[in-house]
PDB file of C-alpha atoms and ligand atoms in Angstrom:
ATOM      1  CA  MET A   1       6.299 -14.815  -9.663  1.00  0.00           C
ATOM      2  CA  THR A   2       7.352 -14.781  -5.996  1.00  0.00           C
ATOM      3  CA  VAL A   3       6.570 -12.284  -3.227  1.00  0.00           C
ATOM      4  CA  ALA A   4       8.892 -12.374  -0.205  1.00  0.00           C
ATOM      5  CA  ASP A   5       7.795 -10.323   2.805  1.00  0.00           C
ATOM      6  CA  GLY A   6       9.524 -10.112   6.181  1.00  0.00           C
ATOM      7  CA  ALA A   7       6.149  -9.820   7.930  1.00  0.00           C
ATOM      8  CA  GLU A   8       3.047 -12.008   7.797  1.00  0.00           C
ATOM      9  CA  PRO A   9      -0.635 -11.153   7.236  1.00  0.00           C
ATOM     10  CA  PRO A  10      -2.592  -9.310   8.388  1.00  0.00           C
ATOM     11  CA  ILE A  11      -0.028  -6.583   7.588  1.00  0.00           C
ATOM     12  CA  ASP A  12      -1.085  -3.124   8.722  1.00  0.00           C
ATOM     13  CA  LYS A  13       0.656   0.257   8.846  1.00  0.00           C
ATOM     14  CA  THR A  14      -0.155   3.890   9.477  1.00  0.00           C
ATOM     15  CA  CYS A  15      -2.121   4.997   6.415  1.00  0.00           C
ATOM     16  CA  GLY A  16      -4.966   7.290   5.371  1.00  0.00           C
ATOM     17  CA  GLU A  17      -6.513   4.216   3.702  1.00  0.00           C
ATOM     18  CA  GLY A  18      -8.017   6.229   0.872  1.00  0.00           C
ATOM     19  CA  MET A  19      -7.912   4.866  -2.679  1.00  0.00           C
ATOM     20  CA  MET A  20      -8.333   7.221  -5.623  1.00  0.00           C
ATOM     21  CA  PRO A  21     -10.663   6.413  -8.570  1.00  0.00           C
ATOM     22  CA  GLU A  22      -7.614   5.464 -10.692  1.00  0.00           C
ATOM     23  CA  THR A  23      -6.511   2.986  -8.019  1.00  0.00           C
ATOM     24  CA  LEU A  24      -9.930   1.344  -8.054  1.00  0.00           C
ATOM     25  CA  ALA A  25      -9.786   1.104 -11.869  1.00  0.00           C
ATOM     26  CA  SER A  26      -6.320  -0.507 -11.633  1.00  0.00           C
ATOM     27  CA  LEU A  27      -7.546  -2.984  -9.011  1.00  0.00           C
ATOM     28  CA  HIS A  28     -10.528  -3.810 -11.208  1.00  0.00           C
ATOM     29  CA  SER A  29      -8.236  -4.506 -14.167  1.00  0.00           C
ATOM     30  CA  LEU A  30      -6.239  -6.860 -11.911  1.00  0.00           C
ATOM     31  CA  GLY A  31      -9.410  -8.790 -11.083  1.00  0.00           C
ATOM     32  CA  ILE A  32      -9.994  -7.286  -7.618  1.00  0.00           C
ATOM     33  CA  HIS A  33     -13.598  -6.156  -7.320  1.00  0.00           C
ATOM     34  CA  LEU A  34     -14.599  -4.093  -4.316  1.00  0.00           C
ATOM     35  CA  GLU A  35     -18.266  -3.964  -3.441  1.00  0.00           C
ATOM     36  CA  ARG A  36     -19.941  -0.635  -2.675  1.00  0.00           C
ATOM     37  CA  GLU A  37     -20.683  -1.610   0.937  1.00  0.00           C
ATOM     38  CA  GLU A  38     -17.123  -2.777   1.656  1.00  0.00           C
ATOM     39  CA  GLY A  39     -15.718   0.604   2.589  1.00  0.00           C
ATOM     40  CA  PHE A  40     -16.689   4.249   2.411  1.00  0.00           C
ATOM     41  CA  ARG A  41     -17.004   5.978  -0.958  1.00  0.00           C
ATOM     42  CA  PHE A  42     -15.791   9.573  -1.170  1.00  0.00           C
ATOM     43  CA  ASP A  43     -16.117  12.268  -3.841  1.00  0.00           C
ATOM     44  CA  GLY A  44     -12.830  14.137  -3.512  1.00  0.00           C
ATOM     45  CA  ILE A  45     -10.084  15.415  -1.248  1.00  0.00           C
ATOM     46  CA  CYS A  46     -10.247  18.155   1.362  1.00  0.00           C
ATOM     47  CA  PHE A  47      -7.196  19.580   3.161  1.00  0.00           C
ATOM     48  CA  VAL A  48      -7.983  21.289   6.471  1.00  0.00           C
ATOM     49  CA  ASN A  49      -5.523  23.485   8.342  1.00  0.00           C
ATOM     50  CA  GLU A  50      -6.708  25.639  11.232  1.00  0.00           C
ATOM     51  CA  GLY A  51      -9.220  28.037   9.637  1.00  0.00           C
ATOM     52  CA  MET A  52      -8.486  27.079   6.031  1.00  0.00           C
ATOM     53  CA  ARG A  53      -9.971  24.449   3.745  1.00  0.00           C
ATOM     54  CA  ALA A  54      -8.960  23.538   0.197  1.00  0.00           C
ATOM     55  CA  PHE A  55     -10.994  20.894  -1.525  1.00  0.00           C
ATOM     56  CA  ALA A  56     -11.674  19.442  -4.966  1.00  0.00           C
ATOM     57  CA  LYS A  57     -14.048  16.809  -6.308  1.00  0.00           C
ATOM     58  CA  PHE A  58     -12.643  14.032  -8.500  1.00  0.00           C
ATOM     59  CA  PRO A  59     -13.354  14.847 -12.146  1.00  0.00           C
ATOM     60  CA  GLY A  60     -14.790  11.341 -12.608  1.00  0.00           C
ATOM     61  CA  GLY A  61     -15.752   8.521 -10.277  1.00  0.00           C
ATOM     62  CA  GLN A  62     -15.382   8.103  -6.537  1.00  0.00           C
ATOM     63  CA  GLY A  63     -12.590   7.044  -4.213  1.00  0.00           C
ATOM     64  CA  LEU A  64     -12.876   4.347  -1.555  1.00  0.00           C
ATOM     65  CA  GLY A  65     -11.748   4.297   2.059  1.00  0.00           C
ATOM     66  CA  LEU A  66     -10.930   0.723   3.099  1.00  0.00           C
ATOM     67  CA  ALA A  67      -8.981  -0.706   6.033  1.00  0.00           C
ATOM     68  CA  ARG A  68      -5.514  -1.735   4.806  1.00  0.00           C
ATOM     69  CA  PRO A  69      -5.626  -5.319   6.129  1.00  0.00           C
ATOM     70  CA  VAL A  70      -8.922  -5.861   4.238  1.00  0.00           C
ATOM     71  CA  LEU A  71      -7.345  -4.676   0.976  1.00  0.00           C
ATOM     72  CA  HIS A  72      -4.253  -6.765   1.728  1.00  0.00           C
ATOM     73  CA  GLY A  73      -6.448  -9.854   2.190  1.00  0.00           C
ATOM     74  CA  LYS A  74      -8.022  -9.282  -1.226  1.00  0.00           C
ATOM     75  CA  LEU A  75      -4.632  -8.802  -2.871  1.00  0.00           C
ATOM     76  CA  ILE A  76      -3.408 -12.048  -1.295  1.00  0.00           C
ATOM     77  CA  ALA A  77      -6.497 -13.960  -2.462  1.00  0.00           C
ATOM     78  CA  ARG A  78      -6.148 -12.705  -6.048  1.00  0.00           C
ATOM     79  CA  ALA A  79      -2.379 -13.267  -6.145  1.00  0.00           C
ATOM     80  CA  THR A  80      -2.881 -16.839  -4.895  1.00  0.00           C
ATOM     81  CA  GLU A  81      -5.544 -17.376  -7.588  1.00  0.00           C
ATOM     82  CA  CYS A  82      -3.022 -16.183 -10.194  1.00  0.00           C
ATOM     83  CA  GLY A  83      -0.404 -18.664  -8.977  1.00  0.00           C
ATOM     84  CA  VAL A  84       1.903 -16.199  -7.222  1.00  0.00           C
ATOM     85  CA  GLN A  85       4.176 -17.845  -4.648  1.00  0.00           C
ATOM     86  CA  LEU A  86       3.778 -15.925  -1.354  1.00  0.00           C
ATOM     87  CA  LEU A  87       6.592 -16.241   1.196  1.00  0.00           C
ATOM     88  CA  TRP A  88       5.818 -14.685   4.594  1.00  0.00           C
ATOM     89  CA  LYS A  89       8.337 -14.055   7.405  1.00  0.00           C
ATOM     90  CA  THR A  90      10.928 -14.057   4.636  1.00  0.00           C
ATOM     91  CA  PRO A  91      13.107 -10.933   4.820  1.00  0.00           C
ATOM     92  CA  VAL A  92      15.243 -10.187   1.790  1.00  0.00           C
ATOM     93  CA  THR A  93      18.808  -9.488   2.933  1.00  0.00           C
ATOM     94  CA  GLU A  94      20.651  -8.969  -0.328  1.00  0.00           C
ATOM     95  CA  ILE A  95      20.113  -8.482  -4.049  1.00  0.00           C
ATOM     96  CA  ASP A  96      22.423  -9.063  -6.987  1.00  0.00           C
ATOM     97  CA  ARG A  97      22.206  -9.444 -10.757  1.00  0.00           C
ATOM     98  CA  ASP A  98      20.677 -12.946 -10.558  1.00  0.00           C
ATOM     99  CA  GLY A  99      18.057 -12.424  -7.855  1.00  0.00           C
ATOM    100  CA  VAL A 100      17.651 -11.989  -4.124  1.00  0.00           C
ATOM    101  CA  LEU A 101      18.833 -13.690  -0.966  1.00  0.00           C
ATOM    102  CA  ALA A 102      15.960 -14.475   1.430  1.00  0.00           C
ATOM    103  CA  ARG A 103      16.231 -16.555   4.606  1.00  0.00           C
ATOM    104  CA  GLY A 104      19.636 -17.664   3.439  1.00  0.00           C
ATOM    105  CA  SER A 105      18.367 -19.041   0.097  1.00  0.00           C
ATOM    106  CA  LYS A 106      18.831 -17.572  -3.337  1.00  0.00           C
ATOM    107  CA  ILE A 107      15.654 -16.784  -5.278  1.00  0.00           C
ATOM    108  CA  ARG A 108      16.595 -16.336  -8.917  1.00  0.00           C
ATOM    109  CA  ALA A 109      14.835 -13.449 -10.656  1.00  0.00           C
ATOM    110  CA  ARG A 110      15.118 -11.523 -13.881  1.00  0.00           C
ATOM    111  CA  TRP A 111      13.196  -8.575 -12.430  1.00  0.00           C
ATOM    112  CA  ILE A 112      13.170  -7.420  -8.795  1.00  0.00           C
ATOM    113  CA  VAL A 113      10.361  -5.129  -7.597  1.00  0.00           C
ATOM    114  CA  GLY A 114      11.365  -3.381  -4.386  1.00  0.00           C
ATOM    115  CA  ALA A 115       7.941  -2.664  -2.839  1.00  0.00           C
ATOM    116  CA  ASP A 116       9.537  -2.542   0.603  1.00  0.00           C
ATOM    117  CA  GLY A 117       8.223   0.736   1.897  1.00  0.00           C
ATOM    118  CA  LEU A 118       9.412   4.193   2.791  1.00  0.00           C
ATOM    119  CA  ALA A 119      12.859   3.154   4.031  1.00  0.00           C
ATOM    120  CA  SER A 120      13.304   0.756   1.091  1.00  0.00           C
ATOM    121  CA  ARG A 121      16.478  -1.287   1.328  1.00  0.00           C
ATOM    122  CA  VAL A 122      16.076  -2.435  -2.264  1.00  0.00           C
ATOM    123  CA  ARG A 123      16.219   1.224  -3.302  1.00  0.00           C
ATOM    124  CA  ARG A 124      19.418   1.703  -1.281  1.00  0.00           C
ATOM    125  CA  TRP A 125      21.010  -1.523  -2.573  1.00  0.00           C
ATOM    126  CA  GLY A 126      20.149  -0.417  -6.118  1.00  0.00           C
ATOM    127  CA  GLY A 127      21.909   2.931  -5.591  1.00  0.00           C
ATOM    128  CA  LEU A 128      18.660   4.830  -6.062  1.00  0.00           C
ATOM    129  CA  GLU A 129      18.652   6.876  -2.826  1.00  0.00           C
ATOM    130  CA  PRO A 130      17.616  10.500  -3.419  1.00  0.00           C
ATOM    131  CA  ALA A 131      20.437  13.075  -3.307  1.00  0.00           C
ATOM    132  CA  ASN A 132      18.586  15.123  -0.659  1.00  0.00           C
ATOM    133  CA  SER A 133      17.257  13.199   2.296  1.00  0.00           C
ATOM    134  CA  SER A 134      13.867  14.561   3.327  1.00  0.00           C
ATOM    135  CA  THR A 135      13.112  15.871   6.799  1.00  0.00           C
ATOM    136  CA  LEU A 136      11.691  13.476   9.371  1.00  0.00           C
ATOM    137  CA  ARG A 137       7.891  13.490   9.610  1.00  0.00           C
ATOM    138  CA  PHE A 138       5.514  11.763  11.989  1.00  0.00           C
ATOM    139  CA  ALA A 139       2.047  10.337  11.428  1.00  0.00           C
ATOM    140  CA  ASN A 140      -0.552   8.788  13.705  1.00  0.00           C
ATOM    141  CA  ARG A 141      -3.675   6.920  12.756  1.00  0.00           C
ATOM    142  CA  ARG A 142      -6.674   5.832  14.763  1.00  0.00           C
ATOM    143  CA  HIS A 143      -9.975   4.282  13.719  1.00  0.00           C
ATOM    144  CA  TYR A 144     -13.293   5.577  15.129  1.00  0.00           C
ATOM    145  CA  ARG A 145     -16.700   4.020  14.575  1.00  0.00           C
ATOM    146  CA  LEU A 146     -18.981   6.956  13.708  1.00  0.00           C
ATOM    147  CA  ALA A 147     -21.136   8.235  10.862  1.00  0.00           C
ATOM    148  CA  PRO A 148     -19.189  10.141   8.144  1.00  0.00           C
ATOM    149  CA  TRP A 149     -19.743  13.914   8.293  1.00  0.00           C
ATOM    150  CA  SER A 150     -18.392  14.674   4.819  1.00  0.00           C
ATOM    151  CA  SER A 151     -18.181  13.048   1.406  1.00  0.00           C
ATOM    152  CA  PHE A 152     -14.561  14.254   1.143  1.00  0.00           C
ATOM    153  CA  MET A 153     -11.456  12.470   2.343  1.00  0.00           C
TER     154      MET A 153
HETATM  155  C1  FAD B   1       0.939   8.443   7.008  1.00  0.00           C
HETATM  156  C2  FAD B   1       0.722   7.877   5.643  1.00  0.00           C
HETATM  157  C3  FAD B   1      -0.539   7.908   5.055  1.00  0.00           C
HETATM  158  C4  FAD B   1      -0.754   7.389   3.774  1.00  0.00           C
HETATM  159  N1  FAD B   1      -2.011   7.415   3.259  1.00  0.00           N
HETATM  160  C5  FAD B   1      -2.254   6.907   2.032  1.00  0.00           C
HETATM  161  C6  FAD B   1      -3.587   6.889   1.493  1.00  0.00           C
HETATM  162  O1  FAD B   1      -4.532   7.349   2.098  1.00  0.00           O
HETATM  163  N2  FAD B   1      -3.750   6.354   0.248  1.00  0.00           N
HETATM  164  C7  FAD B   1      -2.695   5.820  -0.470  1.00  0.00           C
HETATM  165  O2  FAD B   1      -2.921   5.323  -1.586  1.00  0.00           O
HETATM  166  N3  FAD B   1      -1.427   5.821   0.037  1.00  0.00           N
HETATM  167  C8  FAD B   1      -1.188   6.347   1.258  1.00  0.00           C
HETATM  168  N4  FAD B   1       0.075   6.346   1.770  1.00  0.00           N
HETATM  169  C9  FAD B   1       1.170   5.820   0.946  1.00  0.00           C
HETATM  170  C10 FAD B   1       1.169   4.284   0.955  1.00  0.00           C
HETATM  171  O3  FAD B   1       1.156   3.811   2.285  1.00  0.00           O
HETATM  172  C11 FAD B   1       2.473   3.808   0.264  1.00  0.00           C
HETATM  173  O4  FAD B   1       2.590   4.435  -0.995  1.00  0.00           O
HETATM  174  C12 FAD B   1       2.431   2.304   0.040  1.00  0.00           C
HETATM  175  O5  FAD B   1       2.196   1.621   1.241  1.00  0.00           O
HETATM  176  C13 FAD B   1       3.765   1.871  -0.527  1.00  0.00           C
HETATM  177  O6  FAD B   1       3.666   0.473  -0.814  1.00  0.00           O
HETATM  178  P1  FAD B   1       4.911  -0.482  -0.645  1.00  0.00           P
HETATM  179  O7  FAD B   1       4.411  -1.871  -0.958  1.00  0.00           O
HETATM  180  O8  FAD B   1       6.083   0.032  -1.400  1.00  0.00           O
HETATM  181  O9  FAD B   1       5.338  -0.390   0.894  1.00  0.00           O
HETATM  182  P2  FAD B   1       4.553  -0.844   2.223  1.00  0.00           P
HETATM  183  O10 FAD B   1       3.074  -0.847   2.043  1.00  0.00           O
HETATM  184  O11 FAD B   1       5.155  -0.046   3.330  1.00  0.00           O
HETATM  185  O12 FAD B   1       4.960  -2.378   2.402  1.00  0.00           O
HETATM  186  C14 FAD B   1       6.320  -2.715   2.549  1.00  0.00           C
HETATM  187  C15 FAD B   1       6.379  -4.198   2.830  1.00  0.00           C
HETATM  188  O13 FAD B   1       7.718  -4.622   2.626  1.00  0.00           O
HETATM  189  C16 FAD B   1       8.081  -5.494   3.687  1.00  0.00           C
HETATM  190  N5  FAD B   1       9.544  -5.403   3.789  1.00  0.00           N
HETATM  191  C17 FAD B   1      10.303  -4.323   4.134  1.00  0.00           C
HETATM  192  N6  FAD B   1      11.611  -4.620   4.049  1.00  0.00           N
HETATM  193  C18 FAD B   1      11.668  -5.915   3.634  1.00  0.00           C
HETATM  194  C19 FAD B   1      12.755  -6.821   3.349  1.00  0.00           C
HETATM  195  N7  FAD B   1      14.037  -6.449   3.473  1.00  0.00           N
HETATM  196  N8  FAD B   1      12.452  -8.080   2.957  1.00  0.00           N
HETATM  197  C20 FAD B   1      11.143  -8.489   2.808  1.00  0.00           C
HETATM  198  N9  FAD B   1      10.093  -7.663   3.078  1.00  0.00           N
HETATM  199  C21 FAD B   1      10.364  -6.419   3.468  1.00  0.00           C
HETATM  200  C22 FAD B   1       7.318  -5.012   4.906  1.00  0.00           C
HETATM  201  O14 FAD B   1       7.127  -6.076   5.816  1.00  0.00           O
HETATM  202  C23 FAD B   1       5.991  -4.559   4.268  1.00  0.00           C
HETATM  203  O15 FAD B   1       5.024  -5.586   4.241  1.00  0.00           O
HETATM  204  C24 FAD B   1       0.329   6.846   3.053  1.00  0.00           C
HETATM  205  C25 FAD B   1       1.613   6.802   3.630  1.00  0.00           C
HETATM  206  C26 FAD B   1       1.803   7.305   4.907  1.00  0.00           C
HETATM  207  C27 FAD B   1       3.193   7.254   5.514  1.00  0.00           C
END
């Protein structure tokens, strides 16, 4: 298995950085074990909008808030352990029936997983663009070092 990414670690992006209990179970089954003290555990989700709040506890288990580059580092370590070939600074520029073109070289592949983000080119090349394009949205993220005031994300 080969992973080709146009960027190089540590790869970060704007994100809420909250993992649901099911995500943690999936990571566990992949051999990625996150210690309790590695992030911040939370019990559910709370949406806040002006004077309104809507919240719900997870029916089972807890979620985990963890900085994206930390999670990425763990994924890289486990993938390396499993023998995955990791190619950084290697943008994919084309796909066809036999594989992908990356940095001018053909990588032969039976299956191509296009985990290339919101504006996925693999999705476009595969003719899988949605019929209705969604409206443009903006997000900002900033980290603050302070004690949590809620057990909800
Ligand atoms: C504001 C915001 C908040 C979010 N908060 C959460 C959250 O709290 N919890 C949660 O679980 N999810 C959250 N998400 C969703 C989550 O970020 C995405 O579902 C997830 O990152 C998608 O994974 P991905 O690997 O497909 O894309 P990404 O994580 O975006 O990674 C795409 C990768 O593909 C590479 N790439 C792109 N094009 C190419 C190319 N042509 N060739 C080679 N490499 C390429 C990029 O360098 C990048 O490393 C949030 C999303 C947003 C926008």
